[in-house]
Each structure stands twice: as structure tokens, then as C-alpha cells.
PDB file of C-alpha atoms in Angstrom:
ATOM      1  CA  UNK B   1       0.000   0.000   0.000  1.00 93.00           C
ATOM      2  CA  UNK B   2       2.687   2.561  -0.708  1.00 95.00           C
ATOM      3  CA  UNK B   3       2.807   5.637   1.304  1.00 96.00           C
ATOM      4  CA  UNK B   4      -0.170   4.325   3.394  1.00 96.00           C
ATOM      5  CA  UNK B   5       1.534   1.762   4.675  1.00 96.00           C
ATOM      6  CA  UNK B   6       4.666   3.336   5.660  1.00 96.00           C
ATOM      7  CA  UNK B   7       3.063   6.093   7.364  1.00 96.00           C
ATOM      8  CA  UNK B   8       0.801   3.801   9.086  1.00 96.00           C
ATOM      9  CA  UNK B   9       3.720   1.690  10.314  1.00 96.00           C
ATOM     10  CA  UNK B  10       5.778   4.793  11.455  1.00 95.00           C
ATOM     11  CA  UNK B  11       2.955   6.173  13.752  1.00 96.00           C
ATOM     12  CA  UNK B  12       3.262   2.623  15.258  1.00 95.00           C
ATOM     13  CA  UNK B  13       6.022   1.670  15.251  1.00 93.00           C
ATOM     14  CA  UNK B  14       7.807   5.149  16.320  1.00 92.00           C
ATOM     15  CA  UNK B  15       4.795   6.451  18.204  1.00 93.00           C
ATOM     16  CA  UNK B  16       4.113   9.350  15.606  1.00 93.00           C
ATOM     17  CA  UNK B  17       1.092  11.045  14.126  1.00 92.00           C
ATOM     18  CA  UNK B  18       2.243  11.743  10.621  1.00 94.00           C
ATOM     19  CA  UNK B  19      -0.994  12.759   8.389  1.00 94.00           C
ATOM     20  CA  UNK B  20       1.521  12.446   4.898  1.00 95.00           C
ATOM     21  CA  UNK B  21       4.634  11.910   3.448  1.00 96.00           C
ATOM     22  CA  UNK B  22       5.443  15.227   3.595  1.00 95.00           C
ATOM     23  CA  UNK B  23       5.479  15.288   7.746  1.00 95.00           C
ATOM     24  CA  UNK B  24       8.188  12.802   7.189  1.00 97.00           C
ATOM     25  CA  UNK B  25      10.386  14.665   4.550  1.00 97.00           C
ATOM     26  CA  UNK B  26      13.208  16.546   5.973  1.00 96.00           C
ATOM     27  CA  UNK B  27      14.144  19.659   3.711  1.00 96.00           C
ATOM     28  CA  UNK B  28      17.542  20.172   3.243  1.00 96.00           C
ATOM     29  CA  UNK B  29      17.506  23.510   4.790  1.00 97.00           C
ATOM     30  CA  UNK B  30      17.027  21.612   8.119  1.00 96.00           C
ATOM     31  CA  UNK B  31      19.826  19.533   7.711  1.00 97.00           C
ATOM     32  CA  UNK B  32      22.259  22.311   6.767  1.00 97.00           C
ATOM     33  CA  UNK B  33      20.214  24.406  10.357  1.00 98.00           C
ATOM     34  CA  UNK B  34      21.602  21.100  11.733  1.00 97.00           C
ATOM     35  CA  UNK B  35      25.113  21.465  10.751  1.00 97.00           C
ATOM     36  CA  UNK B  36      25.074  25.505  11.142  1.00 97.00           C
ATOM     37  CA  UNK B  37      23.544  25.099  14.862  1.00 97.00           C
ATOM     38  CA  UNK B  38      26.420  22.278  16.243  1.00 96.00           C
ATOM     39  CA  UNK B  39      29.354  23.128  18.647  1.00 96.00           C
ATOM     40  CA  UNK B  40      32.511  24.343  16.701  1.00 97.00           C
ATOM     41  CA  UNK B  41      34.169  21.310  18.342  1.00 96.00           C
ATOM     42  CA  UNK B  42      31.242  19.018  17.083  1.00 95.00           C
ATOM     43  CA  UNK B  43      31.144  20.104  13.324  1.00 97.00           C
ATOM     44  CA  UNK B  44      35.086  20.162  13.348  1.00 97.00           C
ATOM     45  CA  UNK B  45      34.830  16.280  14.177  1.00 96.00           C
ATOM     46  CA  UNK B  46      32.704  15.450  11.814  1.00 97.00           C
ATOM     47  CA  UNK B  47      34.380  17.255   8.550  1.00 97.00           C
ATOM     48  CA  UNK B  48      37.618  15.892   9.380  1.00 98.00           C
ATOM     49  CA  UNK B  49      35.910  12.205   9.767  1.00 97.00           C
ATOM     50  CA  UNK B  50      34.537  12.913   6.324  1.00 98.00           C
ATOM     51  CA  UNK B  51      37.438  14.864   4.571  1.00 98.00           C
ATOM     52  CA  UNK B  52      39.515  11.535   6.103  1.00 98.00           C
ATOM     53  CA  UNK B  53      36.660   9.243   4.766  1.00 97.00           C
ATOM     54  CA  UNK B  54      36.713  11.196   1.354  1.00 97.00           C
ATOM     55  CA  UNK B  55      40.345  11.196   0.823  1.00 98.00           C
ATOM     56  CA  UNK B  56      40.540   7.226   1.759  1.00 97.00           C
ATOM     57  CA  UNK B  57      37.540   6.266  -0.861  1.00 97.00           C
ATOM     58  CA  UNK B  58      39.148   8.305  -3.393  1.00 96.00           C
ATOM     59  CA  UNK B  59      42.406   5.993  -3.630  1.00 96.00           C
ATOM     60  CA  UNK B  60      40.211   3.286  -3.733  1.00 93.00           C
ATOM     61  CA  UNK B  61      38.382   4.453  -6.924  1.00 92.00           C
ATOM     62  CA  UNK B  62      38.221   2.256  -9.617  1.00 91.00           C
ATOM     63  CA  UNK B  63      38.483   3.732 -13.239  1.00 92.00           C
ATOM     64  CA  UNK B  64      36.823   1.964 -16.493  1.00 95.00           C
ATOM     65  CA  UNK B  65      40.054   0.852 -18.845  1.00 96.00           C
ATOM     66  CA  UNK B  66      40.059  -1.081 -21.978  1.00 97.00           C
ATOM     67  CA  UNK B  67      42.716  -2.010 -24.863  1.00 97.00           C
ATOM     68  CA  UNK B  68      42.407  -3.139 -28.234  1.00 97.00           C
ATOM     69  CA  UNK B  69      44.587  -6.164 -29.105  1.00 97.00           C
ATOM     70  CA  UNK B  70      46.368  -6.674 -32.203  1.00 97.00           C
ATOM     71  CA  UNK B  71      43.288  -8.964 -33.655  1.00 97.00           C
ATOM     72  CA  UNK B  72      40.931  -5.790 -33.343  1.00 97.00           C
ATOM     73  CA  UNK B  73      39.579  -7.261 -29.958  1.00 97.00           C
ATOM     74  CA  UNK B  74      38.311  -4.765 -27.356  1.00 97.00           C
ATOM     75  CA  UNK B  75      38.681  -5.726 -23.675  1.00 97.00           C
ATOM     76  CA  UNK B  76      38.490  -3.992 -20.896  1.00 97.00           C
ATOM     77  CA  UNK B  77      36.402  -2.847 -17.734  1.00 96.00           C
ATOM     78  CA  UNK B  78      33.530  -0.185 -17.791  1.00 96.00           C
ATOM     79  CA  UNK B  79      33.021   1.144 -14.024  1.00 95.00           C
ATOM     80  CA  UNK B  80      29.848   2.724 -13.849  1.00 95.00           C
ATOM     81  CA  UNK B  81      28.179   4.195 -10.734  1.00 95.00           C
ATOM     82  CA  UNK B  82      24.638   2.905  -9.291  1.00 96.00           C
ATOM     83  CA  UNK B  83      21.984   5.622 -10.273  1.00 97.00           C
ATOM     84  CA  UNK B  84      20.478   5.601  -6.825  1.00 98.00           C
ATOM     85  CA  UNK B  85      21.967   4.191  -3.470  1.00 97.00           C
ATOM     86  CA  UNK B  86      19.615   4.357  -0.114  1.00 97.00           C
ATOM     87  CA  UNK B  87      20.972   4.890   3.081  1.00 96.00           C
ATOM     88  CA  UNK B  88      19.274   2.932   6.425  1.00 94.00           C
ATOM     89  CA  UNK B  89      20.770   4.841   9.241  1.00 94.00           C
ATOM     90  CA  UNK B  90      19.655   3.447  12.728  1.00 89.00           C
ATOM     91  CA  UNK B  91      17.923   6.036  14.909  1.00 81.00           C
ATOM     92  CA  UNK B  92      17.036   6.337  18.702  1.00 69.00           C
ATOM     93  CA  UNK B  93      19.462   5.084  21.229  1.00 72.00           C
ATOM     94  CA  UNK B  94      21.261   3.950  18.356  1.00 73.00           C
ATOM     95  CA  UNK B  95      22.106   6.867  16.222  1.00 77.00           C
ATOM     96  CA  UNK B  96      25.740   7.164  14.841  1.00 89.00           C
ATOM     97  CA  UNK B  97      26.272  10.212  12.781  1.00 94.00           C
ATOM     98  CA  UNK B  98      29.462   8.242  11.850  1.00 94.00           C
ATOM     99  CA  UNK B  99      27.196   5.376   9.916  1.00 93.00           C
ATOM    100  CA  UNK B 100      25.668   8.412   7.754  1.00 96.00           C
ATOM    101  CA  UNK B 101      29.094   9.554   6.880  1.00 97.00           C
ATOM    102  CA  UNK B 102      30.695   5.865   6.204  1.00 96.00           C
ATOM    103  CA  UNK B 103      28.273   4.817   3.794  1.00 95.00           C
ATOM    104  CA  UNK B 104      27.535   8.568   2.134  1.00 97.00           C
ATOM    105  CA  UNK B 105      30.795   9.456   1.341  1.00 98.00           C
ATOM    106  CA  UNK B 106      31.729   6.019  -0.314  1.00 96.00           C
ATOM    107  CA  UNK B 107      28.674   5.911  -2.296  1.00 96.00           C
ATOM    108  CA  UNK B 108      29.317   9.932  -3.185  1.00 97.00           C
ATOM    109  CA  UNK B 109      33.125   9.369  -4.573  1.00 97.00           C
ATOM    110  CA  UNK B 110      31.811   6.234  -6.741  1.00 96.00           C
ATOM    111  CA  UNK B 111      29.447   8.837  -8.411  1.00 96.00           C
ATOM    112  CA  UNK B 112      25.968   7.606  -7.159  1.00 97.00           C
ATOM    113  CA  UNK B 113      24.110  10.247  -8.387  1.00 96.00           C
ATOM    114  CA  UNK B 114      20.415  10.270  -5.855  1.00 98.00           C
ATOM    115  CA  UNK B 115      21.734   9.222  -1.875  1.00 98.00           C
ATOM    116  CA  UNK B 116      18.340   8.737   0.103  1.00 98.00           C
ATOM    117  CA  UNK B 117      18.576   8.443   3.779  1.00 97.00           C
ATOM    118  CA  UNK B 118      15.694   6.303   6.000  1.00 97.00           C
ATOM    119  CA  UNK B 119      16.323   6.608   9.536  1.00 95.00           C
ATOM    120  CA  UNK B 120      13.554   6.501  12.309  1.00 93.00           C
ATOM    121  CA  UNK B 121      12.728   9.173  15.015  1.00 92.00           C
ATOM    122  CA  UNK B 122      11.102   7.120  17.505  1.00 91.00           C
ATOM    123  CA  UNK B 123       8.866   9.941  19.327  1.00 91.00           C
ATOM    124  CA  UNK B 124       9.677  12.673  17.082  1.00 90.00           C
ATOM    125  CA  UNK B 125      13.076  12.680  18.284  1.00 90.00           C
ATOM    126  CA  UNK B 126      15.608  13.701  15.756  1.00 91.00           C
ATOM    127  CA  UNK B 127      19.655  13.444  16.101  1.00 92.00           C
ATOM    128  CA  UNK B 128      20.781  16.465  14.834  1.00 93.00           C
ATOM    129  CA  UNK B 129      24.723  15.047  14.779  1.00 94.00           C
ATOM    130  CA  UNK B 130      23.004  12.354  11.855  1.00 96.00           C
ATOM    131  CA  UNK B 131      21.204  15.091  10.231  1.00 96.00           C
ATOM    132  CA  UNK B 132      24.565  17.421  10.441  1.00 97.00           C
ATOM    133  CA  UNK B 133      26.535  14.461   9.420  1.00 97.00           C
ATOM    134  CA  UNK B 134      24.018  13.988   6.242  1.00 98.00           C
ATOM    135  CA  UNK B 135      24.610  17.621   5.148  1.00 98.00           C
ATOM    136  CA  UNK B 136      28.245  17.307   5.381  1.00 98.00           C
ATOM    137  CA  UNK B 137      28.453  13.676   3.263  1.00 97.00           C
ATOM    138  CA  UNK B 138      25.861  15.407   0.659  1.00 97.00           C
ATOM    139  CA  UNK B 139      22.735  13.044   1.257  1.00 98.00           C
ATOM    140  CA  UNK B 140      19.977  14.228  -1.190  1.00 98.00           C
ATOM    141  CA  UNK B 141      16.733  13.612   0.511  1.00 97.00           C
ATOM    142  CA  UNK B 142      16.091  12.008   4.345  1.00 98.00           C
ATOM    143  CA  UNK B 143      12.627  10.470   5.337  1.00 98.00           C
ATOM    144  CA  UNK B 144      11.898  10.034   9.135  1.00 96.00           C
ATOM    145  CA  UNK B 145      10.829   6.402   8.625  1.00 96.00           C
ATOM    146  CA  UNK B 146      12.699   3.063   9.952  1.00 91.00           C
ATOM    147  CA  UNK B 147      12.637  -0.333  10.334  1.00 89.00           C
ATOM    148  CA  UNK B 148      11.998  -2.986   7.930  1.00 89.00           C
ATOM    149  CA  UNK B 149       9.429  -1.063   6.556  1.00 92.00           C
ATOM    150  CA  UNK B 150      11.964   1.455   5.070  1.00 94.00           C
ATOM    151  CA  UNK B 151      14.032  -1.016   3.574  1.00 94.00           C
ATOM    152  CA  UNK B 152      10.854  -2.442   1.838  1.00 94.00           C
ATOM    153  CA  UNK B 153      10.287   1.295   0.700  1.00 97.00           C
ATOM    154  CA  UNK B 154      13.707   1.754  -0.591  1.00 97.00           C
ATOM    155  CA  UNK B 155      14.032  -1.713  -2.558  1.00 96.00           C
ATOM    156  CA  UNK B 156      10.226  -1.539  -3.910  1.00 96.00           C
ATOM    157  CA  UNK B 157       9.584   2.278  -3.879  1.00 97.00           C
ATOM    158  CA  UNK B 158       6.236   4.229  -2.914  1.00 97.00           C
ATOM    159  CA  UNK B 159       4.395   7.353  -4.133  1.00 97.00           C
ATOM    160  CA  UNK B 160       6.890   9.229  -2.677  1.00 97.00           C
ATOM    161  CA  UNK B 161      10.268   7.276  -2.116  1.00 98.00           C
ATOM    162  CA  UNK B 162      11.969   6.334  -5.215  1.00 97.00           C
ATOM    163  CA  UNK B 163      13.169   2.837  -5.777  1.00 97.00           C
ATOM    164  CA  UNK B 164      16.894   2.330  -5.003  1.00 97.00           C
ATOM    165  CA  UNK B 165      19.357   0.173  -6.994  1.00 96.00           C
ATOM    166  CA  UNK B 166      21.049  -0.954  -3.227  1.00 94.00           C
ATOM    167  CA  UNK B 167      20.627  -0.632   0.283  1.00 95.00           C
ATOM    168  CA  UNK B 168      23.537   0.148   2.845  1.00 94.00           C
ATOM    169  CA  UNK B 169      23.424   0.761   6.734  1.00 89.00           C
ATOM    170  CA  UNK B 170      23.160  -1.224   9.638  1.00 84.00           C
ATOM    171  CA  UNK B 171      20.254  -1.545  11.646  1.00 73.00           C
ATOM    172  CA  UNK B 172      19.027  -4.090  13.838  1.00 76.00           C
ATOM    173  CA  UNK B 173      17.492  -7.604  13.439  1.00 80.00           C
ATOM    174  CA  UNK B 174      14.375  -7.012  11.790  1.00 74.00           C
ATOM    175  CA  UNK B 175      16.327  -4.370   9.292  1.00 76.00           C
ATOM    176  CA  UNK B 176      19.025  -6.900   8.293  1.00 76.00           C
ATOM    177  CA  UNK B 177      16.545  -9.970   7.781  1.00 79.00           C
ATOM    178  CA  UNK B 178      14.699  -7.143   5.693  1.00 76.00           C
ATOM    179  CA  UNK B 179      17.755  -6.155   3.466  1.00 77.00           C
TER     180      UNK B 179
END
């Protein structure tokens, strides 16, 4: 059921009252509010994690190659980044800004062009170090939804999530069996 059916499961499960999808969009001017609004000490931590994480990805880049033998035969390898990459990021008692930027950054330097971010706020509570985090690694869109509801959402789409080619994050049991 889509939309429906996430929403319904989020109220439940996270002990909301979302009406629509759009009470469970976060605009990117929050996340950027949530970067702008951190302790110097804070934000400093988490750009050097990610310049660090950046730089390390980077050597690991693989480049598309290919050679033409003296027969006329082309071989070679064609690297191409995944179109669209979501991101589960565990939230609650178990939110680590440092899974946003691990699996962002990575997924950024390959080239994946759409990074969507799931992560639950059980209550209506929000991390802001994950939503700081997701500004800094360049996440395009975040939905306050979790569980293995917004894995099924990511792999099979809704209304209003888009369909991703893969799923990375942790998460717990229900979340792994899901992915």
C-alpha cells in the first residue's frame, strides 16, 4: 500500500502522528540548520571524519580501462556508478552520525548520483549530529521512517520514495533480515 503503509507503520512503530509523506520529509535547509547550529568542536569532528573518509575512498576508486589487441579485440572494464543508493541509518538510542558519513561518502566518490537516507525518530526525536553528518556527506533527501518497513520502501519504492538500486546501513534484526 505505498505511502499508506509506511506512514501507518511509522505512527506505530515510532509512536508518531504523521498525516503524509510530507510530515516525514526533511528539507535540506534543516539539515544544513543542523550542521550551522552544532558546537565548533562538534562540526570540526565530523568534517575531518569525512574529509579523512573522502580522501581514503578516493584511492580506492576504480576507473573503467580497456585495450584493443592486435586482432581488433576490445577488452576492458567499464566502471559505472549505481543511479540511486539508499541509506538505512539506525535512529534512537542507536544513532551514529558516523554510519551516515561511512556509507555517504563512499557511495558519493563512486558517483551515485540520488543518496536517500531512511532513519527513524522514535517519538519525534531527531539526532541532529546524523542530520549534520548527512549535510556534510551530501545526502539528497532524508525520510523520518525506519525499520523494515523502510528497507521495503527503498528496494520496492512508494508514491513518494523512489526505488533504489542498493541498500547500505546497519540496523538491527528485523532491518538486516529485511535487506
Amino acid at each position: 500500500r505505498g505511502d499508506a503503509a509506511l506512514i501507518e507503520y511509522t505512527n506505530r512503530f515510532d509512536r508518531l502522528s504523521a498525516a503524509d509523506m510530507g510530515v516525514l520529509t526533511l528539507p535540506q535547509e534543516q539539515l544544513q540548520q543542523a550542521l550551522d547550529n552544532l558546537p565548533q568542536d562538534q562540526r570540526h569532528a565530523l568534517e575531518l571524519s569525512a574529509e579523512r573518509i573522502r580522501l581514503y575512498h578516493d584511492h580506492q576508486k576504480m576507473e573503467s580501462w580497456r585495450y584493443t589487441e592486435a586482432d581488433g579485440t576490445v577488452l576492458g572494464q567499464q566502471v559505472t556508478p549505481l543511479d540511486r543508493v539508499g541509506l538505512y541509518v539506525p535512529g534512537g538510542k542507536a544513532a551514529y552520525p558516523s554510519s551516515v558519513l561511512m556509507n555517504a561518502i563512499p557511495a558519493k566518490v563512486a558517483g551515485v548520483e540520488e543518496l536517500i537516507m531512511v532513519v527513524p525518530t522514535p517519538d519525534g526525536v531527531v539526532n541532529e549530529l546524523v542530520l549534520a553528518a548527512a549535510a556534510i556527506a551530501g545526502v539528497d533527501t532524508v525520510f523520518t521512517v525506519g525499520g523494515a518497513q523502510a528497507v521495503a520502501a527503498l528496494a520496492y519504492g512508494t508514491e513518494t520514495i523512489s526505488q533504489v538500486d542498493k541498500i547500505v546501513g546497519p540496523g538491527n534484526i528485523y532491518v538486516a533480515t529485511a535487506k
